[in-house]
Amino acid sequence: MAQKVRKAVFPVGGLGTRFLPATKAMPKEMLPVVDKPLIQYAVDEARDAGIEEFIFVTGRGKVTIEDHFDRSFELENTLEERGKDAALDTLAAHMPETGTVAYIRQREPLGLGHAVWCAKRYVGDEPFAVILADDLILSEKACLKQMMEAREELGGGNILASMEVANEHTSRYGIIKPGYDDGKKVEIQHLVEKPNPKDAPSNLAVIGRYILEPQVFDLLENQAKGAGNEIQLTDALSNLLKSSSFYGLRFEGTRYDCGDKVGFLQANIAFALNRPDMGREIANHIKELASTL
Ligand code: G1P
C-alpha cells in the first residue's frame, strides 16, 4: 500500500496583479466564488481528500488568509447573542483543527518551485500534495481525492492533475510528453514549462494539483531559474522523472482558471448555478440577459 498523503502545501505568495484594483489590499486567494474565498475551496478539497495538515507558503500582505483560518471571538459572540446558528455552523464547518495549520513566508517571489521548496522542513520525508487555489475545479468527487485513488491503484509515486488544452494555449501551462495512456492515467515521459505551441510535446497540460514524493525537495534546492526567470516546479519535476514514477490523471470535473478575470467570472456563474439555494434564480437571470443579446 502506498504511504498515506497527510500534508498539503498551498503556495499563496503571488501578487495577483491581474485582479488590480480588487487585490490591492486583499490577497487574490481571498476573492470569493459565490460566498467562499478561493483558498477555502482549496482547503475544503484537501480535507475531502483526507489531508490532515495544511501548510501555507505566504508573502507580504497575506495576513487575512491567516485570519480567515483562525477563530474570530468577537464575530462568534455577536452571532451567538443574535441567535444566528446557521452562520455559526458555516464558520465552524470550514475551520481546520487547531494545530494543523502552518504559515511560512516565502520572502522573495522566486517562483512556484521556490514556494514549494520553502515548505521542505514542514513536510519532512513523506509524500505531500500541492494545491494551487487559482485552479478551481467543479466536480462530484474532489479532484485531489480522485488523484489519491489513482495513486492507490498505482501503488504510490508522483501524480499530477492534467487535462487537454487548446493548442494555442500551451504557453500558459506545464505540458506533458505522454507515454502509456489508458485514457485516464497517462505515464509522463517528459515535462516542459510553458512551451510555444510549435515546441510543445502535446496539448496535455498540468493543472494545479500535485501529489509528490519528498525527493523533489533536493532537486528544488539546486534548481536553476527557468521560464519567466523563476524557479519552476515543472523543471524540478522533469528532473525527478529520471528516477521516479510519474503519472498524469485526467480528472473528472470542470476546471476554472480563477487567475484570469473571465475564468473567475465563469467559475462564479457555474458554482452559483450548481447551488440549490440560488441556481434557479441565476439560471432565469442568465436566460433573461441572453435573450437581449
Ligand atoms: C503553474 C505551473 C504550470 C501549471 C499551471 C496550472 O503556472 O507552473 O506548470 O500548468 O500552474 O495552472 P502559473 O499558472 O502559476 O503560471
mmCIF file of C-alpha atoms and ligand atoms in Angstrom:
data_model
loop_
_atom_site.group_PDB
_atom_site.id
_atom_site.type_symbol
_atom_site.label_atom_id
_atom_site.label_comp_id
_atom_site.label_asym_id
_atom_site.label_seq_id
_atom_site.Cartn_x
_atom_site.Cartn_y
_atom_site.Cartn_z
ATOM 1 C CA MET A 1 0.000 0.000 0.000
ATOM 2 C CA ALA A 2 1.214 3.497 -0.860
ATOM 3 C CA GLN A 3 2.324 5.723 2.025
ATOM 4 C CA LYS A 4 -0.547 7.981 3.123
ATOM 5 C CA VAL A 5 -0.514 11.601 1.964
ATOM 6 C CA ARG A 6 -1.208 13.654 5.101
ATOM 7 C CA LYS A 7 0.075 17.118 4.253
ATOM 8 C CA ALA A 8 -0.811 19.707 1.648
ATOM 9 C CA VAL A 9 1.123 22.796 0.600
ATOM 10 C CA PHE A 10 -0.754 25.898 -0.601
ATOM 11 C CA PRO A 11 1.509 28.416 -2.366
ATOM 12 C CA VAL A 12 -0.292 31.736 -1.774
ATOM 13 C CA GLY A 13 2.518 34.256 -2.151
ATOM 14 C CA GLY A 14 1.561 35.557 -5.625
ATOM 15 C CA LEU A 15 0.740 39.235 -6.112
ATOM 16 C CA GLY A 16 -2.486 38.928 -8.076
ATOM 17 C CA THR A 17 -1.663 41.828 -10.375
ATOM 18 C CA ARG A 18 -4.230 40.617 -12.904
ATOM 19 C CA PHE A 19 -7.020 41.492 -10.467
ATOM 20 C CA LEU A 20 -5.990 45.008 -9.512
ATOM 21 C CA PRO A 21 -7.531 47.094 -8.052
ATOM 22 C CA ALA A 22 -9.531 44.312 -6.294
ATOM 23 C CA THR A 23 -6.321 42.786 -4.958
ATOM 24 C CA LYS A 24 -4.605 45.980 -3.864
ATOM 25 C CA ALA A 25 -5.342 45.399 -0.179
ATOM 26 C CA MET A 26 -6.736 41.853 -0.374
ATOM 27 C CA PRO A 27 -4.923 38.640 -1.347
ATOM 28 C CA LYS A 28 -6.186 37.182 -4.629
ATOM 29 C CA GLU A 29 -6.781 33.900 -2.815
ATOM 30 C CA MET A 30 -9.466 35.655 -0.760
ATOM 31 C CA LEU A 31 -11.549 36.574 -3.835
ATOM 32 C CA PRO A 32 -14.900 34.881 -3.331
ATOM 33 C CA VAL A 33 -16.571 32.494 -5.716
ATOM 34 C CA VAL A 34 -20.231 32.968 -4.715
ATOM 35 C CA ASP A 35 -19.650 33.220 -0.938
ATOM 36 C CA LYS A 36 -16.424 31.325 -0.249
ATOM 37 C CA PRO A 37 -12.867 32.552 -0.845
ATOM 38 C CA LEU A 38 -10.815 30.626 -3.385
ATOM 39 C CA ILE A 39 -8.397 29.431 -0.712
ATOM 40 C CA GLN A 40 -11.280 27.972 1.278
ATOM 41 C CA TYR A 41 -12.271 25.804 -1.706
ATOM 42 C CA ALA A 42 -8.670 24.568 -1.869
ATOM 43 C CA VAL A 43 -8.576 23.700 1.840
ATOM 44 C CA ASP A 44 -12.010 22.033 1.709
ATOM 45 C CA GLU A 45 -10.830 19.945 -1.254
ATOM 46 C CA ALA A 46 -7.731 18.892 0.683
ATOM 47 C CA ARG A 47 -9.820 17.908 3.718
ATOM 48 C CA ASP A 48 -12.201 15.924 1.473
ATOM 49 C CA ALA A 49 -9.163 14.030 0.198
ATOM 50 C CA GLY A 50 -8.041 13.118 3.732
ATOM 51 C CA ILE A 51 -5.336 15.783 4.250
ATOM 52 C CA GLU A 52 -4.617 16.406 7.934
ATOM 53 C CA GLU A 53 -2.034 19.214 7.850
ATOM 54 C CA PHE A 54 -2.186 22.444 5.891
ATOM 55 C CA ILE A 55 0.953 24.390 5.026
ATOM 56 C CA PHE A 56 0.569 27.854 3.512
ATOM 57 C CA VAL A 57 3.526 29.488 1.814
ATOM 58 C CA THR A 58 2.602 33.147 2.079
ATOM 59 C CA GLY A 59 4.137 36.562 1.472
ATOM 60 C CA ARG A 60 3.615 40.161 2.454
ATOM 61 C CA GLY A 61 0.019 41.372 2.522
ATOM 62 C CA LYS A 62 -1.461 37.940 3.080
ATOM 63 C CA VAL A 63 -2.403 38.083 6.757
ATOM 64 C CA THR A 64 -6.132 37.993 6.014
ATOM 65 C CA ILE A 65 -5.600 34.374 4.941
ATOM 66 C CA GLU A 66 -4.300 33.638 8.452
ATOM 67 C CA ASP A 67 -7.245 35.488 9.986
ATOM 68 C CA HIS A 68 -9.641 33.555 7.791
ATOM 69 C CA PHE A 69 -8.473 30.220 9.188
ATOM 70 C CA ASP A 70 -8.474 31.479 12.761
ATOM 71 C CA ARG A 71 -11.332 31.900 15.222
ATOM 72 C CA SER A 72 -12.967 35.304 15.450
ATOM 73 C CA PHE A 73 -14.269 35.538 19.011
ATOM 74 C CA GLU A 74 -15.935 38.919 18.574
ATOM 75 C CA LEU A 75 -17.844 37.786 15.497
ATOM 76 C CA GLU A 76 -18.761 34.443 17.073
ATOM 77 C CA ASN A 77 -20.046 36.147 20.265
ATOM 78 C CA THR A 78 -22.144 38.582 18.282
ATOM 79 C CA LEU A 79 -23.624 35.788 16.163
ATOM 80 C CA GLU A 80 -24.356 33.781 19.309
ATOM 81 C CA GLU A 81 -26.077 36.714 21.037
ATOM 82 C CA ARG A 82 -28.228 37.227 17.963
ATOM 83 C CA GLY A 83 -29.082 33.521 17.668
ATOM 84 C CA LYS A 84 -27.509 33.223 14.196
ATOM 85 C CA ASP A 85 -26.860 29.495 14.486
ATOM 86 C CA ALA A 86 -26.638 28.796 10.759
ATOM 87 C CA ALA A 87 -23.900 31.413 10.305
ATOM 88 C CA LEU A 88 -22.022 29.998 13.301
ATOM 89 C CA ASP A 89 -22.236 26.491 11.822
ATOM 90 C CA THR A 90 -20.881 27.776 8.485
ATOM 91 C CA LEU A 91 -17.881 29.292 10.244
ATOM 92 C CA ALA A 92 -17.197 26.150 12.265
ATOM 93 C CA ALA A 93 -17.585 23.745 9.327
ATOM 94 C CA HIS A 94 -14.711 25.247 7.363
ATOM 95 C CA MET A 95 -12.198 25.556 10.179
ATOM 96 C CA PRO A 96 -9.212 23.198 10.193
ATOM 97 C CA GLU A 97 -8.433 21.858 13.663
ATOM 98 C CA THR A 98 -6.147 23.789 15.990
ATOM 99 C CA GLY A 99 -2.515 22.908 15.450
ATOM 100 C CA THR A 100 -2.959 21.613 11.908
ATOM 101 C CA VAL A 101 -2.190 24.844 10.019
ATOM 102 C CA ALA A 102 1.262 26.344 9.455
ATOM 103 C CA TYR A 103 2.369 29.514 7.657
ATOM 104 C CA ILE A 104 5.760 30.122 6.094
ATOM 105 C CA ARG A 105 6.813 33.357 4.423
ATOM 106 C CA GLN A 106 8.419 32.960 1.027
ATOM 107 C CA ARG A 107 10.124 36.384 1.426
ATOM 108 C CA GLU A 108 11.094 36.706 -2.250
ATOM 109 C CA PRO A 109 8.846 35.906 -5.227
ATOM 110 C CA LEU A 110 11.267 33.466 -6.861
ATOM 111 C CA GLY A 111 8.651 31.199 -8.419
ATOM 112 C CA LEU A 112 6.370 28.242 -7.709
ATOM 113 C CA GLY A 113 9.296 25.828 -7.326
ATOM 114 C CA HIS A 114 10.851 28.038 -4.676
ATOM 115 C CA ALA A 115 7.493 28.402 -2.861
ATOM 116 C CA VAL A 116 7.166 24.622 -2.638
ATOM 117 C CA TRP A 117 10.785 24.286 -1.508
ATOM 118 C CA CYS A 118 10.021 26.710 1.372
ATOM 119 C CA ALA A 119 7.739 24.020 2.846
ATOM 120 C CA LYS A 120 10.528 21.416 2.942
ATOM 121 C CA ARG A 121 11.066 21.352 6.722
ATOM 122 C CA TYR A 122 7.344 21.206 7.454
ATOM 123 C CA VAL A 123 6.683 18.388 5.015
ATOM 124 C CA GLY A 124 9.689 16.293 6.008
ATOM 125 C CA ASP A 125 10.306 12.904 4.463
ATOM 126 C CA GLU A 126 6.844 11.948 3.278
ATOM 127 C CA PRO A 127 4.668 12.327 0.175
ATOM 128 C CA PHE A 128 2.622 15.523 0.055
ATOM 129 C CA ALA A 129 0.072 17.382 -2.048
ATOM 130 C CA VAL A 130 0.343 20.821 -3.634
ATOM 131 C CA ILE A 131 -2.823 22.763 -4.445
ATOM 132 C CA LEU A 132 -2.911 25.974 -6.480
ATOM 133 C CA ALA A 133 -6.032 27.837 -5.369
ATOM 134 C CA ASP A 134 -6.281 29.657 -8.742
ATOM 135 C CA ASP A 135 -7.298 26.401 -10.370
ATOM 136 C CA LEU A 136 -10.823 25.820 -9.120
ATOM 137 C CA ILE A 137 -12.425 22.534 -10.083
ATOM 138 C CA LEU A 138 -16.152 21.846 -10.050
ATOM 139 C CA SER A 139 -16.608 18.092 -9.730
ATOM 140 C CA GLU A 140 -18.689 15.478 -7.961
ATOM 141 C CA LYS A 141 -15.628 13.956 -6.331
ATOM 142 C CA ALA A 142 -12.857 16.330 -5.196
ATOM 143 C CA CYS A 143 -10.039 16.345 -7.772
ATOM 144 C CA LEU A 144 -7.377 15.634 -5.142
ATOM 145 C CA LYS A 145 -9.413 12.677 -3.911
ATOM 146 C CA GLN A 146 -9.543 11.285 -7.457
ATOM 147 C CA MET A 147 -5.766 11.642 -7.533
ATOM 148 C CA MET A 148 -5.357 9.884 -4.178
ATOM 149 C CA GLU A 149 -7.425 6.966 -5.501
ATOM 150 C CA ALA A 150 -5.388 6.788 -8.713
ATOM 151 C CA ARG A 151 -2.192 6.817 -6.642
ATOM 152 C CA GLU A 152 -3.524 3.972 -4.514
ATOM 153 C CA GLU A 153 -4.164 1.946 -7.712
ATOM 154 C CA LEU A 154 -0.635 2.679 -8.906
ATOM 155 C CA GLY A 155 0.906 1.783 -5.549
ATOM 156 C CA GLY A 156 2.376 5.272 -4.957
ATOM 157 C CA GLY A 157 4.540 7.666 -6.942
ATOM 158 C CA ASN A 158 4.050 11.190 -8.236
ATOM 159 C CA ILE A 159 0.728 12.215 -9.757
ATOM 160 C CA LEU A 160 -0.255 15.456 -11.454
ATOM 161 C CA ALA A 161 -3.753 16.587 -12.428
ATOM 162 C CA SER A 162 -3.947 17.027 -16.171
ATOM 163 C CA MET A 163 -6.272 17.995 -18.982
ATOM 164 C CA GLU A 164 -6.144 18.740 -22.682
ATOM 165 C CA VAL A 165 -5.955 22.458 -23.527
ATOM 166 C CA ALA A 166 -6.253 24.350 -26.810
ATOM 167 C CA ASN A 167 -3.053 24.015 -28.866
ATOM 168 C CA GLU A 168 -2.555 27.768 -28.880
ATOM 169 C CA HIS A 169 -2.587 27.852 -25.051
ATOM 170 C CA THR A 170 0.354 25.533 -24.322
ATOM 171 C CA SER A 171 2.488 28.557 -23.377
ATOM 172 C CA ARG A 172 0.330 29.048 -20.247
ATOM 173 C CA TYR A 173 0.985 25.607 -18.740
ATOM 174 C CA GLY A 174 3.380 22.850 -17.853
ATOM 175 C CA ILE A 175 2.981 20.416 -20.770
ATOM 176 C CA ILE A 176 3.297 16.632 -20.653
ATOM 177 C CA LYS A 177 5.026 14.362 -23.141
ATOM 178 C CA PRO A 178 2.763 11.331 -22.740
ATOM 179 C CA GLY A 179 3.812 7.702 -22.721
ATOM 180 C CA TYR A 180 1.463 4.789 -21.963
ATOM 181 C CA ASP A 181 -2.072 6.178 -21.738
ATOM 182 C CA ASP A 182 -5.170 4.280 -20.564
ATOM 183 C CA GLY A 183 -7.464 7.243 -21.240
ATOM 184 C CA LYS A 184 -7.398 8.412 -17.606
ATOM 185 C CA LYS A 185 -3.916 7.765 -16.266
ATOM 186 C CA VAL A 186 -1.074 8.877 -18.505
ATOM 187 C CA GLU A 187 2.526 7.925 -17.966
ATOM 188 C CA ILE A 188 4.635 11.095 -18.103
ATOM 189 C CA GLN A 189 7.819 10.812 -20.138
ATOM 190 C CA HIS A 190 8.819 14.430 -20.020
ATOM 191 C CA LEU A 191 7.553 17.818 -18.823
ATOM 192 C CA VAL A 192 8.140 21.290 -20.279
ATOM 193 C CA GLU A 193 7.121 24.577 -18.660
ATOM 194 C CA LYS A 194 5.110 26.897 -20.901
ATOM 195 C CA PRO A 195 6.377 25.830 -24.346
ATOM 196 C CA ASN A 196 5.352 27.659 -27.509
ATOM 197 C CA PRO A 197 2.739 25.647 -29.412
ATOM 198 C CA LYS A 198 5.287 24.739 -32.088
ATOM 199 C CA ASP A 199 7.658 23.197 -29.491
ATOM 200 C CA ALA A 200 5.003 21.599 -27.247
ATOM 201 C CA PRO A 201 5.236 17.784 -26.984
ATOM 202 C CA SER A 202 1.386 17.574 -26.755
ATOM 203 C CA ASN A 203 -1.562 19.660 -25.594
ATOM 204 C CA LEU A 204 -1.894 17.741 -22.315
ATOM 205 C CA ALA A 205 -1.400 20.322 -19.568
ATOM 206 C CA VAL A 206 -0.599 20.122 -15.869
ATOM 207 C CA ILE A 207 -3.345 21.658 -13.716
ATOM 208 C CA GLY A 208 -2.646 22.939 -10.204
ATOM 209 C CA ARG A 209 -2.889 19.711 -8.203
ATOM 210 C CA TYR A 210 0.198 17.613 -7.486
ATOM 211 C CA ILE A 211 0.965 14.627 -5.265
ATOM 212 C CA LEU A 212 4.724 14.447 -4.920
ATOM 213 C CA GLU A 213 7.370 12.305 -3.319
ATOM 214 C CA PRO A 214 9.706 14.227 -0.969
ATOM 215 C CA GLN A 215 12.761 13.686 -3.251
ATOM 216 C CA VAL A 216 11.571 16.736 -5.195
ATOM 217 C CA PHE A 217 12.902 18.977 -2.397
ATOM 218 C CA ASP A 218 16.524 18.018 -3.086
ATOM 219 C CA LEU A 219 16.051 18.859 -6.747
ATOM 220 C CA LEU A 220 14.332 22.155 -5.964
ATOM 221 C CA GLU A 221 17.219 23.094 -3.726
ATOM 222 C CA ASN A 222 19.559 23.229 -6.725
ATOM 223 C CA GLN A 223 17.072 24.090 -9.422
ATOM 224 C CA ALA A 224 18.226 26.826 -11.806
ATOM 225 C CA LYS A 225 15.792 29.532 -12.870
ATOM 226 C CA GLY A 226 13.689 28.601 -15.901
ATOM 227 C CA ALA A 227 10.712 30.093 -17.762
ATOM 228 C CA GLY A 228 9.939 33.666 -16.694
ATOM 229 C CA ASN A 229 13.279 33.764 -14.862
ATOM 230 C CA GLU A 230 11.659 31.871 -11.942
ATOM 231 C CA ILE A 231 12.470 28.621 -10.150
ATOM 232 C CA GLN A 232 9.898 26.352 -11.757
ATOM 233 C CA LEU A 233 8.330 23.336 -10.078
ATOM 234 C CA THR A 234 7.905 21.773 -13.532
ATOM 235 C CA ASP A 235 11.689 21.842 -14.154
ATOM 236 C CA ALA A 236 12.436 20.049 -10.869
ATOM 237 C CA LEU A 237 9.710 17.515 -11.658
ATOM 238 C CA SER A 238 11.149 16.860 -15.062
ATOM 239 C CA ASN A 239 14.469 16.017 -13.347
ATOM 240 C CA LEU A 240 12.681 13.819 -10.799
ATOM 241 C CA LEU A 241 11.139 11.899 -13.699
ATOM 242 C CA LYS A 242 14.502 10.294 -14.334
ATOM 243 C CA SER A 243 14.343 8.373 -11.059
ATOM 244 C CA SER A 244 10.712 8.203 -10.012
ATOM 245 C CA SER A 245 7.364 7.038 -11.384
ATOM 246 C CA PHE A 246 5.169 9.827 -12.711
ATOM 247 C CA TYR A 247 1.595 9.902 -13.929
ATOM 248 C CA GLY A 248 -0.902 12.490 -15.060
ATOM 249 C CA LEU A 249 -4.549 11.944 -14.189
ATOM 250 C CA ARG A 250 -7.288 13.255 -16.469
ATOM 251 C CA PHE A 251 -9.630 14.163 -13.645
ATOM 252 C CA GLU A 252 -13.406 14.300 -13.902
ATOM 253 C CA GLY A 253 -14.769 17.803 -13.492
ATOM 254 C CA THR A 254 -14.565 21.286 -14.965
ATOM 255 C CA ARG A 255 -11.560 23.440 -14.204
ATOM 256 C CA TYR A 256 -11.811 27.217 -13.980
ATOM 257 C CA ASP A 257 -8.729 29.407 -14.241
ATOM 258 C CA CYS A 258 -9.512 31.856 -11.453
ATOM 259 C CA GLY A 259 -6.196 33.639 -12.015
ATOM 260 C CA ASP A 260 -7.915 35.110 -15.055
ATOM 261 C CA LYS A 261 -10.884 37.515 -14.944
ATOM 262 C CA VAL A 262 -13.003 35.645 -17.471
ATOM 263 C CA GLY A 263 -12.268 32.278 -15.825
ATOM 264 C CA PHE A 264 -13.105 33.739 -12.435
ATOM 265 C CA LEU A 265 -16.460 35.083 -13.638
ATOM 266 C CA GLN A 266 -17.261 31.788 -15.360
ATOM 267 C CA ALA A 267 -16.496 29.989 -12.077
ATOM 268 C CA ASN A 268 -18.879 32.261 -10.206
ATOM 269 C CA ILE A 269 -21.651 31.532 -12.686
ATOM 270 C CA ALA A 270 -21.028 27.762 -12.718
ATOM 271 C CA PHE A 271 -20.790 27.455 -8.931
ATOM 272 C CA ALA A 272 -23.887 29.641 -8.445
ATOM 273 C CA LEU A 273 -25.875 27.554 -10.938
ATOM 274 C CA ASN A 274 -24.803 24.466 -9.005
ATOM 275 C CA ARG A 275 -26.192 25.820 -5.723
ATOM 276 C CA PRO A 276 -29.648 24.635 -4.653
ATOM 277 C CA ASP A 277 -30.337 27.924 -2.824
ATOM 278 C CA MET A 278 -29.819 30.162 -5.869
ATOM 279 C CA GLY A 279 -29.262 28.047 -9.023
ATOM 280 C CA ARG A 280 -32.788 28.530 -10.406
ATOM 281 C CA GLU A 281 -32.804 32.292 -9.878
ATOM 282 C CA ILE A 282 -29.404 32.740 -11.523
ATOM 283 C CA ALA A 283 -30.388 30.490 -14.452
ATOM 284 C CA ASN A 284 -33.510 32.589 -15.030
ATOM 285 C CA HIS A 285 -31.489 35.772 -14.966
ATOM 286 C CA ILE A 286 -28.917 34.399 -17.424
ATOM 287 C CA LYS A 287 -31.750 33.433 -19.799
ATOM 288 C CA GLU A 288 -33.204 36.909 -19.492
ATOM 289 C CA LEU A 289 -29.843 38.521 -20.235
ATOM 290 C CA ALA A 290 -29.137 36.130 -23.118
ATOM 291 C CA SER A 291 -32.474 36.927 -24.743
ATOM 292 C CA THR A 292 -31.391 40.551 -25.145
ATOM 293 C CA LEU A 293 -28.121 39.674 -26.966
HETATM 294 C C1 G1P B 1 1.636 26.958 -12.781
HETATM 295 C C2 G1P B 1 2.635 25.887 -13.206
HETATM 296 C C3 G1P B 1 2.221 25.276 -14.542
HETATM 297 C C4 G1P B 1 0.803 24.734 -14.458
HETATM 298 C C5 G1P B 1 -0.147 25.863 -14.013
HETATM 299 C C6 G1P B 1 -1.537 25.304 -13.776
HETATM 300 O O1 G1P B 1 1.742 28.044 -13.672
HETATM 301 O O2 G1P B 1 3.931 26.458 -13.279
HETATM 302 O O3 G1P B 1 3.088 24.229 -14.877
HETATM 303 O O4 G1P B 1 0.393 24.224 -15.711
HETATM 304 O O5 G1P B 1 0.309 26.452 -12.778
HETATM 305 O O6 G1P B 1 -2.436 26.334 -13.502
HETATM 306 P P1 G1P B 1 1.174 29.516 -13.333
HETATM 307 O O7 G1P B 1 -0.297 29.480 -13.670
HETATM 308 O O8 G1P B 1 1.410 29.735 -11.860
HETATM 309 O O9 G1P B 1 1.923 30.454 -14.207
#
